[in-house]
Coordinates of C-alpha atoms and ligand atoms in Angstrom, one line a residue:
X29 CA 29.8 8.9 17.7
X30 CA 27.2 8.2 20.1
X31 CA 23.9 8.2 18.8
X32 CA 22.7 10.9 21.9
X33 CA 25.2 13.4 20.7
X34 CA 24.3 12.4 17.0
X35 CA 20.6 13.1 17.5
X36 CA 21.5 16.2 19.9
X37 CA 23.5 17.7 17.0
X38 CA 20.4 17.6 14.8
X39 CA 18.1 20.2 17.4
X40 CA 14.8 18.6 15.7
X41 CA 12.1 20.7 17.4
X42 CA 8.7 19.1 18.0
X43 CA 7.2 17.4 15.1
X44 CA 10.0 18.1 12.9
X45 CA 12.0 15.1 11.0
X46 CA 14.8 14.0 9.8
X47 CA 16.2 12.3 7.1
X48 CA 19.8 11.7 6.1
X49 CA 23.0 9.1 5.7
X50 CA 22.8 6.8 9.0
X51 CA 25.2 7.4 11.2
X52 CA 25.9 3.8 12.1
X53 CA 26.2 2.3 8.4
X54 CA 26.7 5.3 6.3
X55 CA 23.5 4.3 4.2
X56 CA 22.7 7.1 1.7
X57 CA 19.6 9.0 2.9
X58 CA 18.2 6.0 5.2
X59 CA 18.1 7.4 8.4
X60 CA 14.9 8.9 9.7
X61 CA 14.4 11.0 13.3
X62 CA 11.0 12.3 14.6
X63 CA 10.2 14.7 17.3
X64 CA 6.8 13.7 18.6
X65 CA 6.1 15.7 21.5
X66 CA 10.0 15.5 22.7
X67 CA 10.2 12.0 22.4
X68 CA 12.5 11.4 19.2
X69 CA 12.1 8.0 17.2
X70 CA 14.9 7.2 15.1
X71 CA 15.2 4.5 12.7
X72 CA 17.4 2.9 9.9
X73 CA 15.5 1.4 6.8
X74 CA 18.8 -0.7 5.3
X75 CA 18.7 -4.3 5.7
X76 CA 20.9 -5.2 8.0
X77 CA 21.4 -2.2 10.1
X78 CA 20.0 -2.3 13.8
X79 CA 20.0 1.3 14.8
X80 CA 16.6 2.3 16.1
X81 CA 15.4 3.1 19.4
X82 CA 13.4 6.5 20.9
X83 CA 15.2 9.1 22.9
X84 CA 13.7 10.7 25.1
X85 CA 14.7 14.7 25.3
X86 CA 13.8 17.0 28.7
X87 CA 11.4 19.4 27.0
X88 CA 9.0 20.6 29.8
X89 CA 4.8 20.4 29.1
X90 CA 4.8 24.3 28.7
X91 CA 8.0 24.3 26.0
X92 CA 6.3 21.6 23.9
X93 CA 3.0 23.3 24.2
X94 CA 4.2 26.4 22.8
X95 CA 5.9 25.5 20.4
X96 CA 3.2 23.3 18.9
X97 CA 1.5 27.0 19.2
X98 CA 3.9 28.2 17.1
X99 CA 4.1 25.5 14.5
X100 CA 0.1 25.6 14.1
X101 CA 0.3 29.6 13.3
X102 CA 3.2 28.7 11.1
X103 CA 1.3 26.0 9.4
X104 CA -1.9 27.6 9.0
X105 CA 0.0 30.6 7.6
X106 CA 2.4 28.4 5.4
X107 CA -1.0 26.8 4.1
X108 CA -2.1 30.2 2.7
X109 CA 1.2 30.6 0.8
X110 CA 1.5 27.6 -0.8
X111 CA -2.2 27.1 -2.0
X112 CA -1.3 25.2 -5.5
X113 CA -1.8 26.8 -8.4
X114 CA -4.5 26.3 -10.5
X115 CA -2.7 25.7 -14.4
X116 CA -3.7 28.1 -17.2
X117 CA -4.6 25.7 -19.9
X118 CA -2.9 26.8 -23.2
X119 CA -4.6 27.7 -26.2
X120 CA -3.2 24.7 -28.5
X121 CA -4.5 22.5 -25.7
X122 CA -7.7 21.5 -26.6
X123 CA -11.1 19.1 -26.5
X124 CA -10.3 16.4 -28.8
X125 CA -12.4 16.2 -32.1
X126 CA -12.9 13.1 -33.8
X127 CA -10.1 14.7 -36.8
X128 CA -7.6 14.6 -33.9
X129 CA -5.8 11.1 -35.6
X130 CA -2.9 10.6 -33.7
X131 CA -5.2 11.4 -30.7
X132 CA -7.8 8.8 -31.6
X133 CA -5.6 5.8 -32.3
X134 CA -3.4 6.5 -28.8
X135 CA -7.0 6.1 -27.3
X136 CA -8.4 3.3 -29.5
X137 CA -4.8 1.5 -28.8
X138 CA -5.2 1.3 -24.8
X139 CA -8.6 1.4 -24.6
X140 CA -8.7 4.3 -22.3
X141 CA -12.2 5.2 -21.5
X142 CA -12.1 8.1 -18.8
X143 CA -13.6 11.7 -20.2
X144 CA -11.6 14.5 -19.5
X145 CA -8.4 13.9 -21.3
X146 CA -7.0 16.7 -23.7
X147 CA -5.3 17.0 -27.0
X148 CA -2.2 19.2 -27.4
X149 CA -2.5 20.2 -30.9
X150 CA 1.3 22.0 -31.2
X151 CA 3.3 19.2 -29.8
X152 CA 1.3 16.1 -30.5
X153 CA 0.4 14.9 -26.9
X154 CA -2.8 12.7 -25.4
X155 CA -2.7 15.7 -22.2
X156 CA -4.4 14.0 -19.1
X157 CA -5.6 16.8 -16.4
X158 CA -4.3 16.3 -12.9
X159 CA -6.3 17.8 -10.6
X160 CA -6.0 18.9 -6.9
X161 CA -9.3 19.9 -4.4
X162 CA -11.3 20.0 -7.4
X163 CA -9.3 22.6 -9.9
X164 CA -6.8 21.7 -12.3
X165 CA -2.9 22.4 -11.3
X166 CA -1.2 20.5 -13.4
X167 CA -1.4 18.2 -16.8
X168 CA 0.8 15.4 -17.8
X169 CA 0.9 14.8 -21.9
X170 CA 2.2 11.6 -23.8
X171 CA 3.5 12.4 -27.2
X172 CA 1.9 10.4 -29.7
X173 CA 3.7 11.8 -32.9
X174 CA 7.3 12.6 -33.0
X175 CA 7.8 14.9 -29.9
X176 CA 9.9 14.1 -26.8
X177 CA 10.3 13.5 -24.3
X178 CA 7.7 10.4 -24.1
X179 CA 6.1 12.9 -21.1
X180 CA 5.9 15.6 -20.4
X181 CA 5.0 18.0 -17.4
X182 CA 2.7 21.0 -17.9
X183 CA 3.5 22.9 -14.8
X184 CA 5.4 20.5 -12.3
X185 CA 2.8 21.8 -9.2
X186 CA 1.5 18.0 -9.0
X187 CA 2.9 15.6 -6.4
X188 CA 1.3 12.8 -8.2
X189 CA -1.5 11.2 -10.0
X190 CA -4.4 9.3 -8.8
X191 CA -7.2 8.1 -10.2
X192 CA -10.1 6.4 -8.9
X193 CA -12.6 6.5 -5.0
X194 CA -11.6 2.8 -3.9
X195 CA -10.1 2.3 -0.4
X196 CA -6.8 0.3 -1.7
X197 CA -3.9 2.0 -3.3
X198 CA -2.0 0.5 -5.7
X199 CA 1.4 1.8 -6.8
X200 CA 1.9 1.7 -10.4
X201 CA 4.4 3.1 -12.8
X202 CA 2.4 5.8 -15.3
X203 CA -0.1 7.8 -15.8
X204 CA -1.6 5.2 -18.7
X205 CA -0.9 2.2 -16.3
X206 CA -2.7 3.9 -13.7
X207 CA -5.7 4.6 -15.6
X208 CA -5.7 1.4 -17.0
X209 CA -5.6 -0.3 -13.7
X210 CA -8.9 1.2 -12.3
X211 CA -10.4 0.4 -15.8
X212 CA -9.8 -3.6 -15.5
X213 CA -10.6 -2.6 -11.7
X214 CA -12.5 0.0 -10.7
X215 CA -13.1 -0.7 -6.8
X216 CA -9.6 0.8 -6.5
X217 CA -7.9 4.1 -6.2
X218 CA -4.4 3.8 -8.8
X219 CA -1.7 6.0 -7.8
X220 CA 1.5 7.4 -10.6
X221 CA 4.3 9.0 -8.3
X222 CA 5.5 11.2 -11.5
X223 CA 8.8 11.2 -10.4
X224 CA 11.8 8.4 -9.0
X225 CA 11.3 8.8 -5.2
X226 CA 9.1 8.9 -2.9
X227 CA 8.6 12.0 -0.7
X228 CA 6.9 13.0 2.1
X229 CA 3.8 14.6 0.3
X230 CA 3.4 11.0 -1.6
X231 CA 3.6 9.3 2.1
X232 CA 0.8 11.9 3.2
X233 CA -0.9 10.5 0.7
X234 CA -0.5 7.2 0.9
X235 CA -1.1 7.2 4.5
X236 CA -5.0 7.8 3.6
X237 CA -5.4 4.4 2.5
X238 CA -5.5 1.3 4.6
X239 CA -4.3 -1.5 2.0
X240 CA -1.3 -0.4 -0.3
X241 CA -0.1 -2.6 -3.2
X242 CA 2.6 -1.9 -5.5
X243 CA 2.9 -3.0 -8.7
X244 CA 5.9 -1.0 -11.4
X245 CA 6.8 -2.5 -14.1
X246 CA 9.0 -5.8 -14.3
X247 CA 12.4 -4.1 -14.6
X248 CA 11.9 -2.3 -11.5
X249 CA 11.7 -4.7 -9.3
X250 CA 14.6 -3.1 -6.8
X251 CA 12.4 0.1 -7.1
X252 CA 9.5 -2.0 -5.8
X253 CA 11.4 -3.5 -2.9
X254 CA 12.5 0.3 -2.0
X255 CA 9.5 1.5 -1.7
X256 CA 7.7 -1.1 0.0
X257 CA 10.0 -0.9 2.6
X258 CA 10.1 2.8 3.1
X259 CA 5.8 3.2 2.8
X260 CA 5.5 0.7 5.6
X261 CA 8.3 2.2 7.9
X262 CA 6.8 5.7 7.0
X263 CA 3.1 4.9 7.2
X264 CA 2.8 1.9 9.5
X265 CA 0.6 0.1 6.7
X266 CA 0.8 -3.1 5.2
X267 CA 2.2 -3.1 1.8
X268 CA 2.3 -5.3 -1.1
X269 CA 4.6 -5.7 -3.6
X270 CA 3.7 -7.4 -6.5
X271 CA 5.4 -9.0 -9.3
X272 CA 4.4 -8.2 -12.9
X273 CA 4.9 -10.4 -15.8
X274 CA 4.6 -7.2 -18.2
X275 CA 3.9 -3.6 -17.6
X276 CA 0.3 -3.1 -15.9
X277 CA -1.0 -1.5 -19.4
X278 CA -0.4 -4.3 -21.5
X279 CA -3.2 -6.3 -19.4
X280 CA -1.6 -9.5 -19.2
X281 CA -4.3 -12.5 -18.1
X282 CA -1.8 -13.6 -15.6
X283 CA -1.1 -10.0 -14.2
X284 CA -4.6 -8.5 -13.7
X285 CA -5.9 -11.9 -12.0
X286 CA -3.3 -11.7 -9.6
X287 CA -4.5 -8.3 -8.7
X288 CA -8.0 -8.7 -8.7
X289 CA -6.7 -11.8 -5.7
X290 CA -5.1 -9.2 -4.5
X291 CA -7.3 -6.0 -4.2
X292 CA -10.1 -8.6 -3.0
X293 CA -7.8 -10.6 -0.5
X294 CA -6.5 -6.9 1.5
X295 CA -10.2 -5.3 1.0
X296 CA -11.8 -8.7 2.8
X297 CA -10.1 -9.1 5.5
X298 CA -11.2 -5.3 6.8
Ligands
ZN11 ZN1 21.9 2.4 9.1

């Protein structure tokens, strides 16, 4: 099939995209095509597969103008609608009191010292607030008495979790490596993706930030080689990946000195 009538078949309007198998090498999901302004941009993220190029379509000044008309109104009116939710807090969700045990030792044990963490009293979870424009939409809790799963999600509105004002992001597994991370250093912004792939409202995210480093556990190293591929074809921005000796929250030596070279080496060179 030729890649004209491929992209044809697709009718992407202006600044829609795609994203599906590649027609040249049948890669699952790799294929991306972008309508900016009638100009489509396709690419192929496999290794190995060449297809990528920009086709131009014949869309006249007045058809792209109206319909970036129409996609504003749609936007703006889409932006209403989907306003995120702020989370109703339940009642055996609770300030932590110094009798919470199991609540105190999950603390003491990874040294986490940021405030506004919760205590579910019912199911026995450490419950850390996420929050979006300033109100809370959604809480991720890690069980710390018999209770699974390990996490768990209070509402599912989140994209993600961040934590922290610095200009770098870096890319970590968890919500406890993630808060870690910013403790040992704090001139960073850490980012959990709370899920297994990366979507678009992660790569809106991510695009905010000019230096991107990413940093999963050990046993996901082909995770980290995924990603850093697809942030940098996505976003345009340079993206480290680095290798961990242990998982971010154990604070090996080794691990957080090679950061620290690393957060200052990508915030230096500005
Ligand atoms: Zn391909």
């Amino acid at each position: 099939m030729r890649m004209r009538d491929f992209i044809d078949d697709l009718g992407l309007k202006e600044g829609e995209r795609y994203r599906g198998d590649c027609p040249q090498c049948r890669g699952k999901n790799t294929f991306t095509a972008t309508n900016t302004l009638g100009d489509i941009q396709y690419n192929c993220f496999k290794l190995g597969c060449t297809i990528r190029g920009i086709y131009v379509t014949d869309m006249t000044a007045a058809e792209i103008y109206q319909r970036m008309k129409d996609q504003q109104t749609q936007r703006a009116y889409t932006n209403i609608k989907k306003e995120k939710e702020t989370m109703e807090i339940p009642e055996y969700v609770v300030t932590p009191k110094a009798n919470h045990t199991k609540y105190q030792r999950f603390i003491r044990r990874w040294g986490i010292a940021i405030a506004d963490t919760l205590y579910d009293v019912k199911d026995e979870r450490v419950v850390f607030p996420i929050k979006h424009k300033g109100r809370i939409i959604d809480a991720i809790g890690r069980a710390v008495g018999i209770n699974h799963p390990k996490w768990y999600r209070y509402t599912g509105e989140a994209d993600y979790y961040t934590v922290g004002n610095g200009k770098t992001l870096l890319i970590v597994e968890d919500v406890l490596s993630a808060i870690i991370a910013t403790q040992e250093l704090p001139y960073i912004t850490a980012m959990a993706i709370l899920g297994t792939s990366l979507s678009p409202k992660h790569m809106q995210k991510i695009g905010e930030y000019n230096r991107i480093i990413i940093a999963l556990d050990p046993d996901a190293i082909g995770k980290t080689v995924e990603y850093r591929r697809e942030i940098e074809l996505w976003t345009g921005n340079k993206t480290t990946a680095m290798n961990l000796l242990d998982d971010i929250k154990y604070k090996m030596d080794e691990d957080i000195d090679k950061l620290k070279e690393l957060c200052n080496a990508t915030s230096s060179s500005d």
